[in-house]
Short mmCIF file of C-alpha atoms in Angstrom, two decimals:
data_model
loop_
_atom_site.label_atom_id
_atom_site.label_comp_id
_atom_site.label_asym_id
_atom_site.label_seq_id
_atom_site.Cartn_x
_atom_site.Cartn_y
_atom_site.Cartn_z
CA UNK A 755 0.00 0.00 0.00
CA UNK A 756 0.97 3.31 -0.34
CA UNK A 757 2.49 5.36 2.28
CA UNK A 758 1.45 9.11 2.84
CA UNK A 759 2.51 11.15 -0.28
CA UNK A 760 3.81 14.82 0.19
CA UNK A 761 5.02 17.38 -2.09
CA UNK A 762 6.81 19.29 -2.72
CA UNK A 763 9.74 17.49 -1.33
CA UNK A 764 11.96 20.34 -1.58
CA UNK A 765 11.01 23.85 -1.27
CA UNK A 766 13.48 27.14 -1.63
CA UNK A 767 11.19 30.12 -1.75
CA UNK A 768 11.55 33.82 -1.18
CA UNK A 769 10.67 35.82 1.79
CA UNK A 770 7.06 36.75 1.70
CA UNK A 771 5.88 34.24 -0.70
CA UNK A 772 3.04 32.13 -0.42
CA UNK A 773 4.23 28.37 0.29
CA UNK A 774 1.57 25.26 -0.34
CA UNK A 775 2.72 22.37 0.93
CA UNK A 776 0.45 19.22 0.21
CA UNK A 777 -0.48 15.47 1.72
CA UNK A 778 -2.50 12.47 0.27
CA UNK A 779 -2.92 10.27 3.54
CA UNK A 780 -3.26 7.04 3.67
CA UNK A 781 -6.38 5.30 1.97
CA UNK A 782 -9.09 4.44 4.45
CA UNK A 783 -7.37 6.40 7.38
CA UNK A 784 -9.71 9.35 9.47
CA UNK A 785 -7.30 11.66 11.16
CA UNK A 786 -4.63 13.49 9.34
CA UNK A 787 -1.71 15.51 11.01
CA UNK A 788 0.54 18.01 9.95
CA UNK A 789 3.68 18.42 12.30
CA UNK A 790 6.88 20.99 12.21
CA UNK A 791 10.60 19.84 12.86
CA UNK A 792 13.39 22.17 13.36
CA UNK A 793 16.57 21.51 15.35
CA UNK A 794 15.37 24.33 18.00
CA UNK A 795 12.00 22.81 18.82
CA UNK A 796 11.90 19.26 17.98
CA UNK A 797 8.99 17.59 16.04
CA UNK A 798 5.90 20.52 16.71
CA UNK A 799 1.84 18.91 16.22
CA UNK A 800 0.68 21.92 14.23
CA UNK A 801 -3.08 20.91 13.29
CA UNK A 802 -4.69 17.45 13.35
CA UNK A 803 -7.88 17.06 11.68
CA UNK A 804 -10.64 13.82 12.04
CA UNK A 805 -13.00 13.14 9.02
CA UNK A 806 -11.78 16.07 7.61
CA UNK A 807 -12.80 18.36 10.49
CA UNK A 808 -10.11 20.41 12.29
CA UNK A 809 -9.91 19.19 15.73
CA UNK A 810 -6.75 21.05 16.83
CA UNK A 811 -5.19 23.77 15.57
CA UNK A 812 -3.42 25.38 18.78
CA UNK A 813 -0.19 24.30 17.28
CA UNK A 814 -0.64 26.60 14.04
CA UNK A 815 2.19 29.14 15.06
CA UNK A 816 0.15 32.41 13.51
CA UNK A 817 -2.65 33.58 11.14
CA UNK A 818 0.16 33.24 8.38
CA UNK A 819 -0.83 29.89 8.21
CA UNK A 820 -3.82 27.70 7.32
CA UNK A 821 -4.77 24.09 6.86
CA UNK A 822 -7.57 22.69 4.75
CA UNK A 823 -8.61 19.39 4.13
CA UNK A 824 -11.47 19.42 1.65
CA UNK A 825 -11.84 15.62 1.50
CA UNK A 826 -10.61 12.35 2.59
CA UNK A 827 -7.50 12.28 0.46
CA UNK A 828 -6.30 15.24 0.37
CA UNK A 829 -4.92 18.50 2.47
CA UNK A 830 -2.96 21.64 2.35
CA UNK A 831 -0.83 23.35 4.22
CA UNK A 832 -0.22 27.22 3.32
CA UNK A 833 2.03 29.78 4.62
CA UNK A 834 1.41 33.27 3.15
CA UNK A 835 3.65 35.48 3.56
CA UNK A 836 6.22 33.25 4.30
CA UNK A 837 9.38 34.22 6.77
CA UNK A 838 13.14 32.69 7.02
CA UNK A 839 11.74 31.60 10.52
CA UNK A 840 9.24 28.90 8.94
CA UNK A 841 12.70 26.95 7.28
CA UNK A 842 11.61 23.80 8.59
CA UNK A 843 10.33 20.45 7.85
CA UNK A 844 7.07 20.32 7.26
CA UNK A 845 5.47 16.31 8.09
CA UNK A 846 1.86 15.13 7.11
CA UNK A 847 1.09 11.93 8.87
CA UNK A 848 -2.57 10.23 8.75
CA UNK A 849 -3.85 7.26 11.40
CA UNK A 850 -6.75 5.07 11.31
CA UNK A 851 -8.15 6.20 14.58
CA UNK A 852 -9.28 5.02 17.43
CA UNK A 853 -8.73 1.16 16.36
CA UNK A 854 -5.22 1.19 15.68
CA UNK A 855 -4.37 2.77 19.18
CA UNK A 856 -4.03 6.41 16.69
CA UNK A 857 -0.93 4.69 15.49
CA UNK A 858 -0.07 7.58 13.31
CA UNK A 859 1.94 7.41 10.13
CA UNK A 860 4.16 9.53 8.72
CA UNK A 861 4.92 11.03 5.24
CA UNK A 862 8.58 11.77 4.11
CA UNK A 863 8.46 15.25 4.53
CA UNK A 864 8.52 18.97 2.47
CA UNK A 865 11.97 20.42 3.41
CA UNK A 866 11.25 24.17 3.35
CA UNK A 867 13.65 27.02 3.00
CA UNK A 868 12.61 30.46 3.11
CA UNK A 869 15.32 32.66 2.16
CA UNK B 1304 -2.32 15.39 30.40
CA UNK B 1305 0.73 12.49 28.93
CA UNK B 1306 3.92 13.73 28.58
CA UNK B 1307 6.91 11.69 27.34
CA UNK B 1308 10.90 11.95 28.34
CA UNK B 1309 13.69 10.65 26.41
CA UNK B 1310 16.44 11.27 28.79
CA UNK B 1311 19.59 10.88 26.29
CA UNK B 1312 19.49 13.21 23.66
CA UNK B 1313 23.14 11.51 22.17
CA UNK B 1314 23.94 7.99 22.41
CA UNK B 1315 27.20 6.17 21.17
CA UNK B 1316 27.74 2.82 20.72
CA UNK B 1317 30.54 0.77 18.46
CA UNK B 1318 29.10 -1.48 15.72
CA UNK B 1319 28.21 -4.77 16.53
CA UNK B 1320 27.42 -3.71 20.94
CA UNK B 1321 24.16 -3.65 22.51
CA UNK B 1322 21.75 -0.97 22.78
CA UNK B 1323 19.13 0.29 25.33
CA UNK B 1324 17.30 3.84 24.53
CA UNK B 1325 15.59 5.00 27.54
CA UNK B 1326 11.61 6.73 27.41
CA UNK B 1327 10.07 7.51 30.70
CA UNK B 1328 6.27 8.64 30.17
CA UNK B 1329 3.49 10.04 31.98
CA UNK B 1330 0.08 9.02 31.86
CA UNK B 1331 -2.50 7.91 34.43
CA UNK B 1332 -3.84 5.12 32.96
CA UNK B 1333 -2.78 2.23 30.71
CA UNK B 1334 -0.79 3.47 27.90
CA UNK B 1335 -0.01 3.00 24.45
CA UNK B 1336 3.42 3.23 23.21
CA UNK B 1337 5.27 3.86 20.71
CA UNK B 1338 8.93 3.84 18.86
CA UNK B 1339 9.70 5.61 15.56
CA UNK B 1340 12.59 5.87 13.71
CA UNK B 1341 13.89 8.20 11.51
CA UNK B 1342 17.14 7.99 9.23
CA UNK B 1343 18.32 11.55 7.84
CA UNK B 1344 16.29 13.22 5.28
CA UNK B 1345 13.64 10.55 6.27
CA UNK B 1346 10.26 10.59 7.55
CA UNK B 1347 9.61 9.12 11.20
CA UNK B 1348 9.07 5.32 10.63
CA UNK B 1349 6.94 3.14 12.88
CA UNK B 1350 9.19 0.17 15.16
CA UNK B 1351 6.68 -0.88 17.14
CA UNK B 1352 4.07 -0.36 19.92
CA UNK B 1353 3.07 -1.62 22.81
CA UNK B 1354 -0.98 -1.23 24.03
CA UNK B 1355 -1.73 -4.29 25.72
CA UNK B 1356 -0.74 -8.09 27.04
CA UNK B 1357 2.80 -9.39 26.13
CA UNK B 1358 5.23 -6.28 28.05
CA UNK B 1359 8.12 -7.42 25.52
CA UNK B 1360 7.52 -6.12 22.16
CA UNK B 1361 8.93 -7.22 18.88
CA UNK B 1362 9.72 -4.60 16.29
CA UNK B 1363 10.96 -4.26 13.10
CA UNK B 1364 15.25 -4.08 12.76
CA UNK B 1365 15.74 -6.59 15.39
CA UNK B 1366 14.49 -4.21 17.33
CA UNK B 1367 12.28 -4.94 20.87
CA UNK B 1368 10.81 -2.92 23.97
CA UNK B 1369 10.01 -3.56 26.90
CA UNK B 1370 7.20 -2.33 29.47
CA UNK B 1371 7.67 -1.60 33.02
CA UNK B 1372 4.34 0.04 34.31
CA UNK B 1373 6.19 0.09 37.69
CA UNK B 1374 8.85 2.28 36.29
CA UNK B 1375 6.52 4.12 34.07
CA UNK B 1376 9.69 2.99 31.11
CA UNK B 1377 9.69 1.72 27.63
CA UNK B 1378 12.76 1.64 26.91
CA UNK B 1379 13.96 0.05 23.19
CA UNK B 1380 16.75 -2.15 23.29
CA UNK B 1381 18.85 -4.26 20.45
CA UNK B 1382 21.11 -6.63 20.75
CA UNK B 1383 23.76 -6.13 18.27
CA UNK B 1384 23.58 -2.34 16.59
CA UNK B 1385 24.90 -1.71 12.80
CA UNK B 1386 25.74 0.68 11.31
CA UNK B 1387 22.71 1.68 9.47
CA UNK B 1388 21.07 2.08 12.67
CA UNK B 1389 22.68 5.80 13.46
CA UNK B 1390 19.48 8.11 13.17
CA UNK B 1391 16.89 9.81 15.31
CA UNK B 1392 14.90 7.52 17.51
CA UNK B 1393 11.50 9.04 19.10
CA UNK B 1394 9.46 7.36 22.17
CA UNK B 1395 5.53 8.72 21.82
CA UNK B 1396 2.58 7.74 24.16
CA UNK B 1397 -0.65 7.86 23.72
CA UNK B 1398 -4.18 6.74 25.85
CA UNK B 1399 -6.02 5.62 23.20
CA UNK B 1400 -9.35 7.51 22.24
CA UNK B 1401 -9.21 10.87 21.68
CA UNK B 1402 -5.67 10.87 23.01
CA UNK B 1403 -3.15 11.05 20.06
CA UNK B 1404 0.37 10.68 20.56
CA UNK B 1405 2.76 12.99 22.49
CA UNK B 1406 6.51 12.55 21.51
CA UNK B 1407 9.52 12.77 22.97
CA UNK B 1408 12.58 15.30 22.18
CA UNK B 1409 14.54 12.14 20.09
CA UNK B 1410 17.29 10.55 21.08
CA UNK B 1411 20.26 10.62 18.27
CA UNK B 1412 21.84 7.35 18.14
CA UNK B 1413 25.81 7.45 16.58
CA UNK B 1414 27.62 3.93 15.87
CA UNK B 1415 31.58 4.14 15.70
CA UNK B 1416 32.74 1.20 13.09
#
């Protein structure tokens, strides 16, 4: 089966430009998660959302960015206007819930560099 | 609310020696646990987990952990280490429910040949 899918995979982008980042969880899974890791602050829970409902987004760092997911396979996260400060990387993960313990799985990751 | 320490952020070993990462959590009732592991430029990949019965887990890797309620540990341990095992290792608990993981800080594991 297939994993989670993110892209971009690599991301250089200017200061002040809008960044998408993007996920495809896993088929059949309900809760999808989009985390942060930098070297300062570790791996960061940003927004998790269940059956496409945001359920948590005390993690989003500011009103510069926003999470959708407008169905079951697919999310975004944006950043607009992006700052060097969001250089991270950027993890989608999806789980399938309660039955599985919320054994969450994660996607290889959108390396992000604002410069 | 859970919480999860990984007490070593750095841990050395030489190739082919035995390895024990610690991860002390909090939670007041049973927990589930987890071990991911995550090579450089990788995402974090599931070892294995722990919710109920057997306290000795079997992972992937050759990889195993064991729980001690009494010592609130799950610590991940492997008998002989290679080389391909240097990377990030991350502990995570969770209740169950509505309770989604917490993870720890990572502890950085770094095998000498």
């Amino acid at each position: 089966d297939a994993g989670v899918i993110q892209s971009p995979r690599h991301e250089v982008t200017e200061m002040g430009q809008e960044v998408t980042l993007r996920c495809k969880p896993i088929s059949g899974h309900n809760s999808l998660f989009w985390y942060r890791q930098t070297m300062m602050r570790g791996l960061e829970l940003l927004i998790y959302f269940n059956n496409n409902v945001p359920i948590d987004d005390s993690g989003m760092p500011e009103d510069r960015f926003s999470a959708k997911m407008p169905n079951a396979s697919f999310s975004t996260l944006k950043i607009q206007p992006s700052e060097p400060r969001d250089s991270a990387v950027y993890f989608c993960a999806s789980s399938p819930g309660v039955s599985s313990g919320n054994t969450i799985y994660f996607g290889e990751g959108s390396w992000l560099t604002v410069v | 609310a859970q919480s999860v320490t990984q007490p070593d952020i750095h841990i050395t070993v030489s190739e082919g020696a035995s390895l024990e990462l610690r991860c002390n959590y909090s939670y007041g009732a049973t927990p589930y646990l987890f071990w991911y592991v995550q090579s450089p430029g990788q995402g974090l990949q599931l070892l294995l987990k722990y919710f109920s019965g057997d306290t000795l887990v079997q992972g992937i890797k050759g990889f195993e952990a064991e729980f001690k309620r009494s010592q609130s540990s799950f610590n991940l341990r492997k008998p002989s280490v290679h080389w391909s095992d240097a990377a990030e290792y991350f502990c995570a608990v969770g209740g169950g429910g509505s309770y989604i993981p917490t993870f720890g800080r990572g502890t950085s594991l770094i095998v000498h040949p």
